[in-house]
mmCIF file of C-alpha atoms and ligand atoms in Angstrom:
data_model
loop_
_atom_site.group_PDB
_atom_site.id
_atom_site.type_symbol
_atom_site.label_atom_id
_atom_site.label_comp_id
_atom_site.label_asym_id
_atom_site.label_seq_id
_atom_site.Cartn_x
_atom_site.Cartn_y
_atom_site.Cartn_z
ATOM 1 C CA UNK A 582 0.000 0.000 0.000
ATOM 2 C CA UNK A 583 1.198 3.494 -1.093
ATOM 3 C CA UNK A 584 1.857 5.404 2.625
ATOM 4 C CA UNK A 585 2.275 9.215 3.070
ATOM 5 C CA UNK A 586 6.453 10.192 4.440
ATOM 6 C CA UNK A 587 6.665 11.382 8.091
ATOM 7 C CA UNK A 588 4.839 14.214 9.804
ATOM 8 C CA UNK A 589 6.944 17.501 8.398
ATOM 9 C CA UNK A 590 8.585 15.661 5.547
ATOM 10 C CA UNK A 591 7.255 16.702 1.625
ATOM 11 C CA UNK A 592 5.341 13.888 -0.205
ATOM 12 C CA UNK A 593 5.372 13.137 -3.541
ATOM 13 C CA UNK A 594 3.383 15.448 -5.426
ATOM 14 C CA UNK A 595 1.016 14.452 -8.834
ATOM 15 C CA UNK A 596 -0.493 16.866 -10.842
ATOM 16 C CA UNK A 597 -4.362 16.690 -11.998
ATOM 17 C CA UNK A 598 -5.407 18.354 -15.522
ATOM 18 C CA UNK A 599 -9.075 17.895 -15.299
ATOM 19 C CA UNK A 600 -12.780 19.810 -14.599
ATOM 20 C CA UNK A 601 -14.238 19.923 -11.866
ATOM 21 C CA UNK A 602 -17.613 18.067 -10.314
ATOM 22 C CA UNK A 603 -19.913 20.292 -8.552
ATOM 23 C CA UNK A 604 -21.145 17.077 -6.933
ATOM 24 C CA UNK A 605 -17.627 15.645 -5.751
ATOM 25 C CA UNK A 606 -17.904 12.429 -7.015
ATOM 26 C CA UNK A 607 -15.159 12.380 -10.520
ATOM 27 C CA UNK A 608 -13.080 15.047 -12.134
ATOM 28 C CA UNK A 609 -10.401 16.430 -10.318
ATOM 29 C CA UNK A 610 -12.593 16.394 -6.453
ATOM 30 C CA UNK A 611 -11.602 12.164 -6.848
ATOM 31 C CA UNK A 612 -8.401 12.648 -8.091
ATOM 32 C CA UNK A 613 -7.865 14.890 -4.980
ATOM 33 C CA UNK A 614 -9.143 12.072 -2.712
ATOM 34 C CA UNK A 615 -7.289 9.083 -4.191
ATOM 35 C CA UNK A 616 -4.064 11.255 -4.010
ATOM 36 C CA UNK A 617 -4.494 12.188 -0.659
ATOM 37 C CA UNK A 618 -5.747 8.746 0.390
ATOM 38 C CA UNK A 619 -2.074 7.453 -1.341
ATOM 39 C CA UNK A 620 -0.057 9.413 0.756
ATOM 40 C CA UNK A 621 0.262 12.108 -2.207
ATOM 41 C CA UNK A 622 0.221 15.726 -2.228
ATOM 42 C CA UNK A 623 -2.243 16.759 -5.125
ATOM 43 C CA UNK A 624 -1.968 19.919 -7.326
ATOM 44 C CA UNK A 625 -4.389 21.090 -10.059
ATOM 45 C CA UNK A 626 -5.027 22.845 -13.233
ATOM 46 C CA UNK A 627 -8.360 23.251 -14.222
ATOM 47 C CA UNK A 628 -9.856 22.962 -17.487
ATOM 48 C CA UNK A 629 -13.403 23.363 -16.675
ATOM 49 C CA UNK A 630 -16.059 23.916 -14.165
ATOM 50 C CA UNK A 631 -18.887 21.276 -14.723
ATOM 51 C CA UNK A 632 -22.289 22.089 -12.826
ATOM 52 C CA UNK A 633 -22.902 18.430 -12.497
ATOM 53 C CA UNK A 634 -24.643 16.316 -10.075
ATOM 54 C CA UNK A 635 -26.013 12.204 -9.275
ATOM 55 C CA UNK A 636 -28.037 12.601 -12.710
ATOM 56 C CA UNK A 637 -25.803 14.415 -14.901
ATOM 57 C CA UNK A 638 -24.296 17.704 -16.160
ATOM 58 C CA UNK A 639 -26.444 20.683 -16.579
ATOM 59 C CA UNK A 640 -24.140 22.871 -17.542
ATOM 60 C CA UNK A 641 -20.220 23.684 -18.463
ATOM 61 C CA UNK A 642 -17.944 26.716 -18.080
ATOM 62 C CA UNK A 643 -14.294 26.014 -19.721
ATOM 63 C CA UNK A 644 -11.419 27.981 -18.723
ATOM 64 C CA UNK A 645 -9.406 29.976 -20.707
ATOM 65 C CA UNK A 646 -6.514 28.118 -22.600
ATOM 66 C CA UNK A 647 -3.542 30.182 -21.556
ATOM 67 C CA UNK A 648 -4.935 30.475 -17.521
ATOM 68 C CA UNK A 649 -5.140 26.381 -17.753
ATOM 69 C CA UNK A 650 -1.467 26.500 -19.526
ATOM 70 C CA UNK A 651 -0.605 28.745 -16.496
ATOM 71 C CA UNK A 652 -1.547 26.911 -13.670
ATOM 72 C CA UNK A 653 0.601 23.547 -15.384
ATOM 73 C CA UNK A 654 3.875 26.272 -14.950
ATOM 74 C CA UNK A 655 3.369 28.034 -11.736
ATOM 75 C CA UNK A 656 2.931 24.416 -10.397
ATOM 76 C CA UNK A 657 5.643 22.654 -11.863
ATOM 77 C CA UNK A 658 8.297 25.574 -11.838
ATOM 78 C CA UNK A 659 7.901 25.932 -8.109
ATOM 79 C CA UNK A 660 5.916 22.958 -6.276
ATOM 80 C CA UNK A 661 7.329 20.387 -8.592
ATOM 81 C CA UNK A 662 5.888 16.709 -9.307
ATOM 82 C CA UNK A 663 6.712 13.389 -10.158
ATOM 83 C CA UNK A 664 3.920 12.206 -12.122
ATOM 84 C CA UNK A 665 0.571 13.564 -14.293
ATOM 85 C CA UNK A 666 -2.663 12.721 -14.675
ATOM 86 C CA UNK A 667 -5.210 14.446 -17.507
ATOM 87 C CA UNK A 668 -8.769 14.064 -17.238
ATOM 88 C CA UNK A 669 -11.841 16.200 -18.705
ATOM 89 C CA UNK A 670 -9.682 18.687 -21.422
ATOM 90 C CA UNK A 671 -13.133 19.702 -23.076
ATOM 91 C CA UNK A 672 -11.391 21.925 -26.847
ATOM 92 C CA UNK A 673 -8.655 21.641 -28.819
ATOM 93 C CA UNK A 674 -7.533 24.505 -27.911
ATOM 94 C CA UNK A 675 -6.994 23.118 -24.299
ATOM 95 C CA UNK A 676 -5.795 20.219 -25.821
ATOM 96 C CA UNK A 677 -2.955 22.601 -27.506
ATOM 97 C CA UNK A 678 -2.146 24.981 -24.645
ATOM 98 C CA UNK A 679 -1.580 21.798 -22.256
ATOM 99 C CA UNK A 680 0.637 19.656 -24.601
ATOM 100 C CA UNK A 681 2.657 23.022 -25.395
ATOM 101 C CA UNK A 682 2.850 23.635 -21.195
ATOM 102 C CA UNK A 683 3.627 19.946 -20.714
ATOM 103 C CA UNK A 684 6.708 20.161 -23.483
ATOM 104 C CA UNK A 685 8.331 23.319 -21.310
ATOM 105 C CA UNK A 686 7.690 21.178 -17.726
ATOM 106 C CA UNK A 687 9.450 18.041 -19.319
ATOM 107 C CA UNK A 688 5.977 16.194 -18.800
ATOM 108 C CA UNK A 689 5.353 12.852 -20.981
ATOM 109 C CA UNK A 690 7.624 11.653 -23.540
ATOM 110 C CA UNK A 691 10.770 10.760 -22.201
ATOM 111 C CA UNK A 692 10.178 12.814 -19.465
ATOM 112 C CA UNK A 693 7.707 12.652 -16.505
ATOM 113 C CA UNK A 694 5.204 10.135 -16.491
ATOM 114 C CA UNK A 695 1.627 10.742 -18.175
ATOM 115 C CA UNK A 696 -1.826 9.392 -17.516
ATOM 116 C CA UNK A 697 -3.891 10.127 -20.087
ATOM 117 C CA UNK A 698 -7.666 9.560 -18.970
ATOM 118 C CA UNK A 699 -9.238 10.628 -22.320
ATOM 119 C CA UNK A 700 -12.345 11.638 -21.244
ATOM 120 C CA UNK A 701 -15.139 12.149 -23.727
ATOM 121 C CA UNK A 702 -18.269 12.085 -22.248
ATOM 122 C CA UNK A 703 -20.105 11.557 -18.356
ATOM 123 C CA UNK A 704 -21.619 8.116 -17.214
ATOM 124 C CA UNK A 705 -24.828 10.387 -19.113
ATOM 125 C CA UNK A 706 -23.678 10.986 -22.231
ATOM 126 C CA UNK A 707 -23.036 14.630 -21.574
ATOM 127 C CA UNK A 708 -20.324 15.901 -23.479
ATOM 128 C CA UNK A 709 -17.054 16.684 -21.586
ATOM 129 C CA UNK A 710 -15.078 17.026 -24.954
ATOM 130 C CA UNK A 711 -15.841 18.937 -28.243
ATOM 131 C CA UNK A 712 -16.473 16.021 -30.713
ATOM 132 C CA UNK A 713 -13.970 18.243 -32.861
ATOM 133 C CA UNK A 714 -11.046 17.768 -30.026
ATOM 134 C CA UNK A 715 -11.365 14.204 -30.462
ATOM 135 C CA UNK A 716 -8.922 13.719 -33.091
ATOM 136 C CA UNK A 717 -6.346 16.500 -31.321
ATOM 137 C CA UNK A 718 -6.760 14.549 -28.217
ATOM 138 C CA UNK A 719 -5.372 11.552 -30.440
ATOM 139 C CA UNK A 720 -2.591 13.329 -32.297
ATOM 140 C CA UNK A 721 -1.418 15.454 -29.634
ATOM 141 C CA UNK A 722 -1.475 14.149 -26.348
ATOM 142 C CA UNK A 723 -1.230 10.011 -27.086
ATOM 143 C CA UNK A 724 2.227 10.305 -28.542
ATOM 144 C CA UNK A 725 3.452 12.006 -25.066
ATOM 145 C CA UNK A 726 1.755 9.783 -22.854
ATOM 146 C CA UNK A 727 2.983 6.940 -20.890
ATOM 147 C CA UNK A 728 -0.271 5.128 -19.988
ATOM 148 C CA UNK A 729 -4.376 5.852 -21.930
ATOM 149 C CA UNK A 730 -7.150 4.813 -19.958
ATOM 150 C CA UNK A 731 -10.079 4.573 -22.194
ATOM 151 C CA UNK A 732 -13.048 2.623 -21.366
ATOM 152 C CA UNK A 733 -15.189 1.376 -24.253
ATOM 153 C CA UNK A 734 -17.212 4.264 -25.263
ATOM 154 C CA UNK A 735 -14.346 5.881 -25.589
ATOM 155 C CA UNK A 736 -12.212 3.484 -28.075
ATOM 156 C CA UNK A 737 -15.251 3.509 -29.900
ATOM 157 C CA UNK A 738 -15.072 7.405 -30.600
ATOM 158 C CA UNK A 739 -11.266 7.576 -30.617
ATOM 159 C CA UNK A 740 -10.623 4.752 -32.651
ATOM 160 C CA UNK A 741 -14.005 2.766 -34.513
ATOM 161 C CA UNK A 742 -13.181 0.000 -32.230
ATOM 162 C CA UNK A 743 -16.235 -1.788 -31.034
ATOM 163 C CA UNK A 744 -14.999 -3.805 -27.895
ATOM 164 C CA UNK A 745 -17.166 -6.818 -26.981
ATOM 165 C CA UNK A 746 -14.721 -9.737 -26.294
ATOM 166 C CA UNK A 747 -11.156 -9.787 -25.282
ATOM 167 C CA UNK A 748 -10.061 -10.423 -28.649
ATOM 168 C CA UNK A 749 -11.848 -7.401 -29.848
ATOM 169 C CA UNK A 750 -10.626 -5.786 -26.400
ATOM 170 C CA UNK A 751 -6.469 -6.971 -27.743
ATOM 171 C CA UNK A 752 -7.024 -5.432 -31.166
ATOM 172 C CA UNK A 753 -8.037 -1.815 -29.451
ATOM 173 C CA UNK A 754 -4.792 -2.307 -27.459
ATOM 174 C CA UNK A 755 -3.099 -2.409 -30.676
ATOM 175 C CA UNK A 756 -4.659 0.265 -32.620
ATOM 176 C CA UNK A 757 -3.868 2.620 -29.145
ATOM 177 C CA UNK A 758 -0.288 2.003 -29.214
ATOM 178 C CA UNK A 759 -0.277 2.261 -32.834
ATOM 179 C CA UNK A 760 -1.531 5.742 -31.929
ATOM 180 C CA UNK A 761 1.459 6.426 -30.070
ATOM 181 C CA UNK A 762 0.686 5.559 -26.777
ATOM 182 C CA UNK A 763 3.792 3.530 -24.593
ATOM 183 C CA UNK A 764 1.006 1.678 -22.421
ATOM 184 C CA UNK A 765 -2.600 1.007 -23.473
ATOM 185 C CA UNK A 766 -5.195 0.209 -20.858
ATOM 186 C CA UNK A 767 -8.074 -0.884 -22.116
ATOM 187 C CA UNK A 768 -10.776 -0.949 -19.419
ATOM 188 C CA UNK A 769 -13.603 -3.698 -19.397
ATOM 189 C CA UNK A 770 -16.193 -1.645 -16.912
ATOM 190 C CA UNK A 771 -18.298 -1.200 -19.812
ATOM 191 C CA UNK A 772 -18.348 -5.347 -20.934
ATOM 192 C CA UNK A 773 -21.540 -5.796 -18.591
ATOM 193 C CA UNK A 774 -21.656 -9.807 -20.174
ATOM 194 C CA UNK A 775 -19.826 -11.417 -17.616
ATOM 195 C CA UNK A 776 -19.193 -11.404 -13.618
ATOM 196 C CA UNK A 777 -15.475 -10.234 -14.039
ATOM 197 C CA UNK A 778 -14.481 -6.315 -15.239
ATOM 198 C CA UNK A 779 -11.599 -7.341 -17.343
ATOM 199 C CA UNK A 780 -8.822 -4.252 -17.722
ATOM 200 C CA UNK A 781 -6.080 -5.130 -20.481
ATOM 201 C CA UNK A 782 -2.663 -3.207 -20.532
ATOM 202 C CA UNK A 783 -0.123 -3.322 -23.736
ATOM 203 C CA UNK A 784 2.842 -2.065 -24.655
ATOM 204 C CA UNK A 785 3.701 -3.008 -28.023
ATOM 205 C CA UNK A 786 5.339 -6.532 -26.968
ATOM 206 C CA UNK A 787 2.761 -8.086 -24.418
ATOM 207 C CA UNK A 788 -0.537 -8.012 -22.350
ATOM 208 C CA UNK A 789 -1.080 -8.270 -19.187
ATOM 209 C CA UNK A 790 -4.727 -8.775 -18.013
ATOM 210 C CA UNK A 791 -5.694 -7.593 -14.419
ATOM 211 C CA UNK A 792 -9.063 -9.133 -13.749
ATOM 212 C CA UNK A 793 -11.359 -8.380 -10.992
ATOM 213 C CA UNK A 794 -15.010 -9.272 -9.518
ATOM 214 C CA UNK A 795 -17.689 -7.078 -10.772
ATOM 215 C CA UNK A 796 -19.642 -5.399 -8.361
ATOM 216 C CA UNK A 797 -23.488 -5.207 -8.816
ATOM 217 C CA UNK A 798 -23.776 -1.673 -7.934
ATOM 218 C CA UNK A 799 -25.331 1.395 -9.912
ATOM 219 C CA UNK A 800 -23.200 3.527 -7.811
ATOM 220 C CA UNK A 801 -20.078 3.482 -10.142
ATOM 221 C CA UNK A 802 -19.399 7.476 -10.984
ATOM 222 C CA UNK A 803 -16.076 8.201 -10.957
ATOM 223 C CA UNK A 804 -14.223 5.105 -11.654
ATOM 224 C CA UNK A 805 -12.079 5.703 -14.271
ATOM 225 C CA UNK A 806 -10.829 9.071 -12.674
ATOM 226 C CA UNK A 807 -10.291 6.876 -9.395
ATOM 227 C CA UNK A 808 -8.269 4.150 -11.222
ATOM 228 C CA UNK A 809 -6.213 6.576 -13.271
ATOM 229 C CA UNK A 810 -5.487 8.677 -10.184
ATOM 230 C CA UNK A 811 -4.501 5.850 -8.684
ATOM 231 C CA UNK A 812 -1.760 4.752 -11.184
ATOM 232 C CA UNK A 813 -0.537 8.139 -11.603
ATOM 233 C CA UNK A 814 0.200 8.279 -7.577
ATOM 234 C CA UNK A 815 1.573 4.592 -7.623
ATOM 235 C CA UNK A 816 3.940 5.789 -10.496
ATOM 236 C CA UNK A 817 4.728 8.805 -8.420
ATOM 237 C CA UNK A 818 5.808 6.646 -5.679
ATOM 238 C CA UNK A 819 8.580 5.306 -8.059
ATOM 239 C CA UNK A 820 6.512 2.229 -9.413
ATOM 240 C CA UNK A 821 7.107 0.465 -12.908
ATOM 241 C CA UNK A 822 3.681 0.656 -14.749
ATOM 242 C CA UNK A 823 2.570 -2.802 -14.463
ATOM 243 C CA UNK A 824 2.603 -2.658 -10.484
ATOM 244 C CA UNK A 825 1.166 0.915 -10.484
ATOM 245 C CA UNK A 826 -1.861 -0.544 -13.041
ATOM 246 C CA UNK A 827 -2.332 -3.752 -10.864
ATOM 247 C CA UNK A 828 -2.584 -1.599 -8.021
ATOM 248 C CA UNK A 829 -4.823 0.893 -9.278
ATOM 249 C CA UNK A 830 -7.278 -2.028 -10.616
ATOM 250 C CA UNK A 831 -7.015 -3.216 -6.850
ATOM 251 C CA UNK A 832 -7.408 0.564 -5.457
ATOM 252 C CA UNK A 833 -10.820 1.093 -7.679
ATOM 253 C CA UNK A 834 -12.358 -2.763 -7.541
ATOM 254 C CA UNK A 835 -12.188 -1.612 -3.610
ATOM 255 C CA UNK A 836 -13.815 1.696 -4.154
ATOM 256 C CA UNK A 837 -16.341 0.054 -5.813
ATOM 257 C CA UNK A 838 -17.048 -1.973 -3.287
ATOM 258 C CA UNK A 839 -17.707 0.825 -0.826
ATOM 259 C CA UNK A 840 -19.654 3.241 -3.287
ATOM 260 C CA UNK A 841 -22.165 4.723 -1.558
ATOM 261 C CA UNK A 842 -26.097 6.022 -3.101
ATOM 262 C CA UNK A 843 -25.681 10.213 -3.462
ATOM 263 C CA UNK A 844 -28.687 11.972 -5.163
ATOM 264 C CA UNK A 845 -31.055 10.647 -6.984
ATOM 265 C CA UNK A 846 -28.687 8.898 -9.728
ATOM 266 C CA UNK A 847 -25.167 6.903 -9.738
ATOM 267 C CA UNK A 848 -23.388 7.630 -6.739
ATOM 268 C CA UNK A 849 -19.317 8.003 -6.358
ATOM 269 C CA UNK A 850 -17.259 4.954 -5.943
ATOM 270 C CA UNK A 851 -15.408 5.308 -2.348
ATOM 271 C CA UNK A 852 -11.597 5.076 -2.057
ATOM 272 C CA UNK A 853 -12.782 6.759 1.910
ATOM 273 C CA UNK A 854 -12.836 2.791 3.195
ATOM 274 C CA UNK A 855 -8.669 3.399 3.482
ATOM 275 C CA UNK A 856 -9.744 5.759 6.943
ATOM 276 C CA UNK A 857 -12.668 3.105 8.048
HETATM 277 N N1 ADP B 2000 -19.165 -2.885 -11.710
HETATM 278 C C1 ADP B 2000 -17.823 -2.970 -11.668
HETATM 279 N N2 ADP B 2000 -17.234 -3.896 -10.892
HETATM 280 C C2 ADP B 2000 -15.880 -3.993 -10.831
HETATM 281 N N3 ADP B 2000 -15.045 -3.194 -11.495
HETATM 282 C C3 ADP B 2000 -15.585 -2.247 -12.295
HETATM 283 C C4 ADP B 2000 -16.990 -2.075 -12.425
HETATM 284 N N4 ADP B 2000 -17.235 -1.025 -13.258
HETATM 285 C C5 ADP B 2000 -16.016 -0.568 -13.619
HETATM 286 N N5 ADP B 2000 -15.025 -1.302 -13.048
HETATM 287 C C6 ADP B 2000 -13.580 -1.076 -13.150
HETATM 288 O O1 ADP B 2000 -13.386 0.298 -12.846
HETATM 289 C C7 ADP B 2000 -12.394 0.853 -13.709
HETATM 290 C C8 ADP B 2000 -13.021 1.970 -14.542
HETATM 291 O O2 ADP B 2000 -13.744 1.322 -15.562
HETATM 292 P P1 ADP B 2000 -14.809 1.874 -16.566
HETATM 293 O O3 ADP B 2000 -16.151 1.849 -15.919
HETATM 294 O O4 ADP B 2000 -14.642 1.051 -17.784
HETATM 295 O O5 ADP B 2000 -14.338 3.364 -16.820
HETATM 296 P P2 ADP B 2000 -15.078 4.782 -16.769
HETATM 297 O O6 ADP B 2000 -15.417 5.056 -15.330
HETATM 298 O O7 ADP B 2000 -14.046 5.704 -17.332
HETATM 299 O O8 ADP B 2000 -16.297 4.635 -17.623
HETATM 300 C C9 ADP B 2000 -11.853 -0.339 -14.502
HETATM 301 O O9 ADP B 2000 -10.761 -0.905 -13.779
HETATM 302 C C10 ADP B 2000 -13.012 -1.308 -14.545
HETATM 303 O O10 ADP B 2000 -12.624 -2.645 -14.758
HETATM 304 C C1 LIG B 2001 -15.434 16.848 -14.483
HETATM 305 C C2 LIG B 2001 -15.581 15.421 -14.873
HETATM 306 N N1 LIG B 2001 -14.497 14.738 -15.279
HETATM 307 C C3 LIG B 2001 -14.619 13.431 -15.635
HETATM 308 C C4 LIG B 2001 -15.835 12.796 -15.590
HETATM 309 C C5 LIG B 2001 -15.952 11.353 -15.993
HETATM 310 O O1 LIG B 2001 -15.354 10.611 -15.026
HETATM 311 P P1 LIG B 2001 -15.262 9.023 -14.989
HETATM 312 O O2 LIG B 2001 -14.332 8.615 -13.932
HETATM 313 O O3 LIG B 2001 -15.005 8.509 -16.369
HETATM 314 O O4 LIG B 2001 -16.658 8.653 -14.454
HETATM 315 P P2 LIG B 2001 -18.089 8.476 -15.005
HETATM 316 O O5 LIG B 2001 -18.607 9.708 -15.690
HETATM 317 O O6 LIG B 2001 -18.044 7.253 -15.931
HETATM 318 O O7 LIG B 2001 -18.771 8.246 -13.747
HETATM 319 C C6 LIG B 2001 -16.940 13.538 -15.144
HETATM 320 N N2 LIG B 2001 -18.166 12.960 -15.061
HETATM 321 N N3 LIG B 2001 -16.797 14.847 -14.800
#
């Protein structure tokens, strides 16, 4: 289990590129609570406000390109990090202003390690990314990052994939790292045809599966943000990607497990059973 340093001491520190969710449950508020659950010191730059609740989003402010661009410096010239997660980038301009901030931090590439959480739309189907980003999220942010987390909705739109078996599931791998992506992860929340939530990870030589029980819950909201906030803290911690992915698939099959009902729709998986 990640652990926070002693009482004085800095932790490791992970930066969040993401929108926030009025009603806590993804975006950057659970990134901020797996990082601090991890023993991690979050920071943030944020893309977008989301008015957003148990039933959906309502509504979406995005922040200014440059301001989002400026929050990635002021955070990494002074605070410093040892990993990155994205989440919710919403425009290609974003998309743009972030990859160009990234290249001046050292971020991705060779350099720090990137989670790429390329979020498209909510649990809803509310959009969280201009269908005209899509392709700029492809071409511009895959080739610098170290791990994507798409689940199957999103391979769909990012690639024409249609997921529905693992062989289907090790062909989306491919086309991903074809795309430029080091480490695929192709997540199997969405295969609802079996008791198992299959999660596949590829580099360009191998898979490795990391299987898990499916709960039975509608209270999932928030699980791919909690899994790839997870990774990006394990990786911080000095991990090699396959242990920070099989403990991130451990990390969220537990939150799942202690979701709790919010509202009147899907309520948040809970990573909060670490203070119990
Ligand atoms: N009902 C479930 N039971 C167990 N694991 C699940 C369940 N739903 C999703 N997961 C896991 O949670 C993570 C996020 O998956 P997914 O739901 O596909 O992503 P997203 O939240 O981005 O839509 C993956 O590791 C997936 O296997
Ligand atoms: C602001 C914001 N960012 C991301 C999401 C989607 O998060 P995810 O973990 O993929 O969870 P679900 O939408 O599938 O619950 C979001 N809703 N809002």
């Amino acid at each position: 289990m990640l652990t926070a340093p002693p009482a004085g001491t800095a932790p490791r520190r992970v930066l969040t590129v993401a929108g926030s969710d009025s009603g806590g449950g993804a975006g950057i508020q659970a990134d901020l609570r797996t990082f601090a659950l991890l023993g991690v010191h979050g920071c943030v730059a944020v893309t977008a406000v989301t008015v957003q609740n148990s039933v959906g989003v309502s509504d979406v402010q995005e922040i200014a390109p440059p301001i989002v661009a400026a929050q990635i410096d002021s955070v990494t010239s002074d605070i410093g990090v040892q990993a990155v997660k994205t989440g919710m980038l919403a425009s290609a301009p974003i998309i743009h202003a972030v990859a160009a901030a990234f290249d001046a931090a050292g971020i991705g590439g060779d350099g720090l390690p990137l989670v790429v959480d390329p979020v498209c739309a909510s649990m809803h189907g509310d959009a969280l990314l201009a269908a005209d980003a899509r392709s700029t999220l492809v071409e511009v942010l895959f080739p610098r990052a170290t791990l994507v987390t798409p689940n199957l909705d999103e391979v769909r739109l990012l690639t024409g994939i249609d997921v529905v078996d693992e062989v289907t599931q090790q062909a989306a791998a491919r086309e991903l790292h074809r795309l430029g992506a080091r480490w695929a992860l192709i997540k199997g929340g969405h295969l609802r045809t079996s008791d198992r939530s299959p999660d596949l990870l590829y580099d360009g030589k191998q898979f490795h599966r990391f299987d898990g029980p499916r709960m039975d819950t509608p209270h999932d909201h928030g699980a791919g943000d909690t899994l790839a906030a997870a990774a990006a803290a394990a990786l911080a911690h000095g991990h090699s990607l396959p242990e920070a992915v099989a403990f991130a698939k451990e990390w969220v099959t537990r939150a799942l497990a202690a979701a709790y009902p919010l509202g009147a729709g899907h309520g948040p998986v809970s990573p909060l059973w670490r203070v119990r």
